[in-house]
Short mmCIF file of C-alpha atoms and ligand atoms in Angstrom, two decimals:
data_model
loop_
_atom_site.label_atom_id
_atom_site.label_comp_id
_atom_site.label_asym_id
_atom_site.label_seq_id
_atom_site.Cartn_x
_atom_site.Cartn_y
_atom_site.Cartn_z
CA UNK C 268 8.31 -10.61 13.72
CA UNK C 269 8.57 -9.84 10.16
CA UNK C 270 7.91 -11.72 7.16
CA UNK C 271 10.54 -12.69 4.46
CA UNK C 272 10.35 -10.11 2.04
CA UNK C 273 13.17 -7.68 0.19
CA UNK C 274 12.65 -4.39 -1.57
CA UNK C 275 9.41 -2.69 -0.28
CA UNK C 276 8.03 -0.30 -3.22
CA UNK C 277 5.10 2.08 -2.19
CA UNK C 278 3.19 4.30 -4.47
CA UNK C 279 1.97 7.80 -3.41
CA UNK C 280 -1.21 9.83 -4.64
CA UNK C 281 -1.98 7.02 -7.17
CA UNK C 282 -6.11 7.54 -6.80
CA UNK C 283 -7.65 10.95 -7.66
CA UNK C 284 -9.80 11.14 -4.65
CA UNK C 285 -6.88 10.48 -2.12
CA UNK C 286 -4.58 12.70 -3.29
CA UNK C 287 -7.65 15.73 -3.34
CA UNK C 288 -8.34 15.09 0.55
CA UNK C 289 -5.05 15.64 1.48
CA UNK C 290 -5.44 18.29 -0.98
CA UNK C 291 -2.37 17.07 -3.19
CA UNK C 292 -2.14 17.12 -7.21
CA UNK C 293 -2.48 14.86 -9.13
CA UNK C 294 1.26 13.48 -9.99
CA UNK C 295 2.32 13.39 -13.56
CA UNK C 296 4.48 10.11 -13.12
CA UNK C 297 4.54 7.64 -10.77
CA UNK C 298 5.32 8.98 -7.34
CA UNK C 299 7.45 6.07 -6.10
CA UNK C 300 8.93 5.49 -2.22
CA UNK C 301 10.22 2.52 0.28
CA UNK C 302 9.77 1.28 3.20
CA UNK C 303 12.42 -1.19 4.99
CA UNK C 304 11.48 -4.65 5.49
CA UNK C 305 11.38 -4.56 8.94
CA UNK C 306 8.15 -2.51 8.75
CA UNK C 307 6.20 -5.46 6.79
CA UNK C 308 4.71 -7.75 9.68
CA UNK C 309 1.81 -10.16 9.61
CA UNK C 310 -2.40 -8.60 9.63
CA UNK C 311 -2.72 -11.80 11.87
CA UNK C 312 -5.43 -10.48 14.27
CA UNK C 313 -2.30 -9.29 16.57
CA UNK C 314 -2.15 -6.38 17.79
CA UNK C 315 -0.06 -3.85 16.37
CA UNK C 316 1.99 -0.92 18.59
CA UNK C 317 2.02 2.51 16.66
CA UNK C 318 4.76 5.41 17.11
CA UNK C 319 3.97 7.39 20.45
CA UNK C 320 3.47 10.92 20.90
CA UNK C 321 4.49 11.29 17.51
CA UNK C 322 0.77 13.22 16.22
CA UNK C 323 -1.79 11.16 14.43
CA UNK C 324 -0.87 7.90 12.41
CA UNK C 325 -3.10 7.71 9.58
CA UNK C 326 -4.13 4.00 8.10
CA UNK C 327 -4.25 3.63 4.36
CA UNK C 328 -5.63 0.55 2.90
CA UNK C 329 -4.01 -0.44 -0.40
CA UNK C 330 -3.50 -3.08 -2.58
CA UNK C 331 -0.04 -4.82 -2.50
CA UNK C 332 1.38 -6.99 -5.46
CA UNK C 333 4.54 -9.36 -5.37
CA UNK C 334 6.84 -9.97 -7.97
CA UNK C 335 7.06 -13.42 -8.41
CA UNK C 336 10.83 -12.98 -10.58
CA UNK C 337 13.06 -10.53 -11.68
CA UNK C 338 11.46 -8.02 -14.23
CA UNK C 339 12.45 -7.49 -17.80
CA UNK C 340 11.62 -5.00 -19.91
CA UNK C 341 8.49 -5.97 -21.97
CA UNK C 342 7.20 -8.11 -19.32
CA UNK C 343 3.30 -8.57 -18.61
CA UNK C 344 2.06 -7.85 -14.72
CA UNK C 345 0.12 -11.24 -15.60
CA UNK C 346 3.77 -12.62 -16.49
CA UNK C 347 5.47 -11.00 -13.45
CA UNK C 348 2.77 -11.11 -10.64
CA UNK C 349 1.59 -15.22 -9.28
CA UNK C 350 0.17 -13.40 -5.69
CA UNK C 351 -0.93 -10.21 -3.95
CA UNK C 352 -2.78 -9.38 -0.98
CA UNK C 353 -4.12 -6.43 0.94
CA UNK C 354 -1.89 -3.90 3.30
CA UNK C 355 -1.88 -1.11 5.47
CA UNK C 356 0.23 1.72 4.24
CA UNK C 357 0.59 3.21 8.44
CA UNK C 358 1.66 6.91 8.05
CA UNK C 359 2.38 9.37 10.92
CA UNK C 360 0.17 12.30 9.05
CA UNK C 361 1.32 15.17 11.23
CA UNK C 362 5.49 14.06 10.92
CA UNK C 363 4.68 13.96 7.25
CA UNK C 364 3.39 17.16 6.91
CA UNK C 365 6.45 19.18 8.38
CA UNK C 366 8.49 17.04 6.10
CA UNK C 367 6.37 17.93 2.96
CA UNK C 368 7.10 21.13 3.49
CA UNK C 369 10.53 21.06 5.07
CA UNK C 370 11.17 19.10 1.57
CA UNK C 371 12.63 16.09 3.66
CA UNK C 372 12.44 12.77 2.63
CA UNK C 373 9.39 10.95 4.13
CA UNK C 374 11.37 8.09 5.99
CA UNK C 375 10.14 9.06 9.56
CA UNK C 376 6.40 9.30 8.45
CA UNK C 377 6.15 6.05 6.70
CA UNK C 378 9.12 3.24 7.42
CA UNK C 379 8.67 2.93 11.57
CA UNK C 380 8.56 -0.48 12.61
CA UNK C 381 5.15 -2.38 11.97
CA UNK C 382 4.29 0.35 9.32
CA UNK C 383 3.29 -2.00 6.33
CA UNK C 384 1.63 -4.64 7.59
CA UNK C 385 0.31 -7.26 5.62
CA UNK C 386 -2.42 -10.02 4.77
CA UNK C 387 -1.89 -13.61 3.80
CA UNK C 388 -1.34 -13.78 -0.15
CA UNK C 389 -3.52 -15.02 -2.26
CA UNK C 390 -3.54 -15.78 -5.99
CA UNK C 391 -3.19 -13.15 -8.19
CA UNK C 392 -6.58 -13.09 -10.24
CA UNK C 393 -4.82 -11.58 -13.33
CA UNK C 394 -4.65 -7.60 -14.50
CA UNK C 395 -8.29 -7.48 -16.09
CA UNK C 396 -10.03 -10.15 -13.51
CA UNK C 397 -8.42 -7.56 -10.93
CA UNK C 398 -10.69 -5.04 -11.88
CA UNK C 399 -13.93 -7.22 -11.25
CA UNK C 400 -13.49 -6.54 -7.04
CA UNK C 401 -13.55 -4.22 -4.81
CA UNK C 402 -11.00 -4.49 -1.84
CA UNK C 403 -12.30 -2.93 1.44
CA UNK C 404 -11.22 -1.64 4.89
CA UNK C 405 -13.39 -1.59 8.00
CA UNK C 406 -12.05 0.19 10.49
CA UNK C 407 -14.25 -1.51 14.43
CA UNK C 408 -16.86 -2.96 12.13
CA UNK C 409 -17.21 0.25 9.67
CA UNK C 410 -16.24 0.43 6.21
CA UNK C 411 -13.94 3.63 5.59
CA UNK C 412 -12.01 2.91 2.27
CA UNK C 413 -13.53 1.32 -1.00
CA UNK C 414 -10.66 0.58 -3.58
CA UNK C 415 -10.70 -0.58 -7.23
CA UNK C 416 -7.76 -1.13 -9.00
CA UNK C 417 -9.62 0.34 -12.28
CA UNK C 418 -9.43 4.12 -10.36
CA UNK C 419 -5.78 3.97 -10.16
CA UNK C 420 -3.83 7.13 -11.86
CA UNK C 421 -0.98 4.59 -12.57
CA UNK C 422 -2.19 1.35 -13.56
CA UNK C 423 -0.14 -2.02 -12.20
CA UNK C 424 1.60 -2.52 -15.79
CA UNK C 425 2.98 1.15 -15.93
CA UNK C 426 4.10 0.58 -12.01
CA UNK C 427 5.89 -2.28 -12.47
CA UNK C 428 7.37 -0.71 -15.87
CA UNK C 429 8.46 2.52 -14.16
CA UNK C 430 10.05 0.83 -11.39
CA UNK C 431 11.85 -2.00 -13.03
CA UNK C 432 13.54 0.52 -15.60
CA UNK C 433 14.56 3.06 -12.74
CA UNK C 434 14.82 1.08 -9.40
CA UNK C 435 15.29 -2.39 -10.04
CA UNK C 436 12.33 -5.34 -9.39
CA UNK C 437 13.41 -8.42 -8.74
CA UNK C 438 11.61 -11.87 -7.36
CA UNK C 439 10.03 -11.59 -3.66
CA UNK C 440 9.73 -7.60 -3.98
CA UNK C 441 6.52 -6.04 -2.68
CA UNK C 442 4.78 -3.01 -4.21
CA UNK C 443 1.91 -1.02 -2.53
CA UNK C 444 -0.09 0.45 -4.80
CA UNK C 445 -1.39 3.10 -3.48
CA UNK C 446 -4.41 4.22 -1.47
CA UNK C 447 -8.25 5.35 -2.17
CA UNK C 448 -10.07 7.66 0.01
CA UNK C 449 -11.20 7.23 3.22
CA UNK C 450 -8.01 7.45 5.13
CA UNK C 451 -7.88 8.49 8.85
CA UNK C 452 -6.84 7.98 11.79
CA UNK C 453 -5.82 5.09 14.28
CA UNK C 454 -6.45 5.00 17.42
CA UNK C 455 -5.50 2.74 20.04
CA UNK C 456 -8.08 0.05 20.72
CA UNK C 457 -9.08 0.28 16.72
CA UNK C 458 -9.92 -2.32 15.09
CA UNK C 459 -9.17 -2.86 10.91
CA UNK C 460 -9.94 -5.65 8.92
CA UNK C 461 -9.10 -5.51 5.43
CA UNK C 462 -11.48 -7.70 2.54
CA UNK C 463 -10.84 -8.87 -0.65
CA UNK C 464 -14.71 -9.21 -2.00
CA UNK C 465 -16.76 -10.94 0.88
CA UNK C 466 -13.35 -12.40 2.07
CA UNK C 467 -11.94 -11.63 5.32
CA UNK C 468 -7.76 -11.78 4.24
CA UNK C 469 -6.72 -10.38 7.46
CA UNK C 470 -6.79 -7.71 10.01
CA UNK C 471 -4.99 -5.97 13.46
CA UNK C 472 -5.66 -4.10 16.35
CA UNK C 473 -3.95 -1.09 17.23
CA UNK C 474 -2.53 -1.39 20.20
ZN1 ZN H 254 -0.02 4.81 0.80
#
């Protein structure tokens, strides 16, 4: 099942600490890809099938913002932005790796079905209330990633600037915003559950 969404934006290497464990620099402008909409599906609790004998699929914990109309140049992220909620950003980490260095687009490491699941929306807080929470993922009870918007490379305003003036971002359009350390692997059998603060928004199991 997937959810009514259109355009899925994703942003890459957007938190110093990720992009140094996978041993990546530090991008000088927003590093921007998609993801189909087929590959957004609900972080219900259900579980979730991964690629087979494809190498390891990584799980990457991010935040995810929705444009609530079409962007304008000048416009506010407060002015654009009514919800968000947390994602998974799945990646097959060994495909992506021959890709890198092939110099092939990244489609087969990140757009596979069920790739970008996604929690229940709830109201966008506002760009400086943002900062004020943490958003975690436990991965079978354990936390493994710690985000705060505040450590992003690329803040929200100059994502939403960068891709509205060179992609398009129009109403119902997701963006993920990246991810902070802490990614790994996911197993079958694994658990995740993703908070926003002390609340629960959602989670899967890997099946
Ligand atoms: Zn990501």
């Amino acid at each position: 099942m997937s959810l009514l969404v259109n355009n899925v934006y994703c942003v890459g290497r957007n938190y110093r600490l990720h992009a140094a464990e996978l041993g990546n620099a530090v991008p000088e402008e927003p590093m921007i890809f998609l993801k189909p909409s087929h590959a957004v599906v609900p972080l219900d609790g259900s579980s979730l099938t991964m690629p087979q004998g494809r190498g390891s699929v990584h799980f990457e914990g991010e935040l995810v913002i929705q444009a609530a109309k079409d962007y304008i140049p000048g416009m506010k992220v407060d002015e654009l932005v009514e919800v968000m909620a947390l994602g998974i950003d799945f990646t097959l980490r060994d495909v992506q790796s021959v890709l890198k260095e092939k110099g092939h687009p990244w489609t087969a490491a990140k757009a596979f079905k069920n790739s970008a699941p996604l929690t229940p929306f709830i109201t966008f807080p506002g760009n400086d209330q943002l900062l004020q929470t943490d958003f975690t993922v436990l991965k079978n009870g354990v936390e493994v990633q710690r985000g705060n918007a505040e450590d992003m490379i690329f803040s929200l305003q100059t994502i939403i600037d960068y891709i509205g003036e060179h992609y398009g971002l129009g109403k119902g359009d997701l963006i993920f915003t990246g991810t902070p350390a802490g990614v790994g692997p996911a197993e079958s059998g694994d658990v995740f559950e993703l908070f926003w603060g002390d609340e629960r928004l959602g989670g899967c199991k890997i099946g």
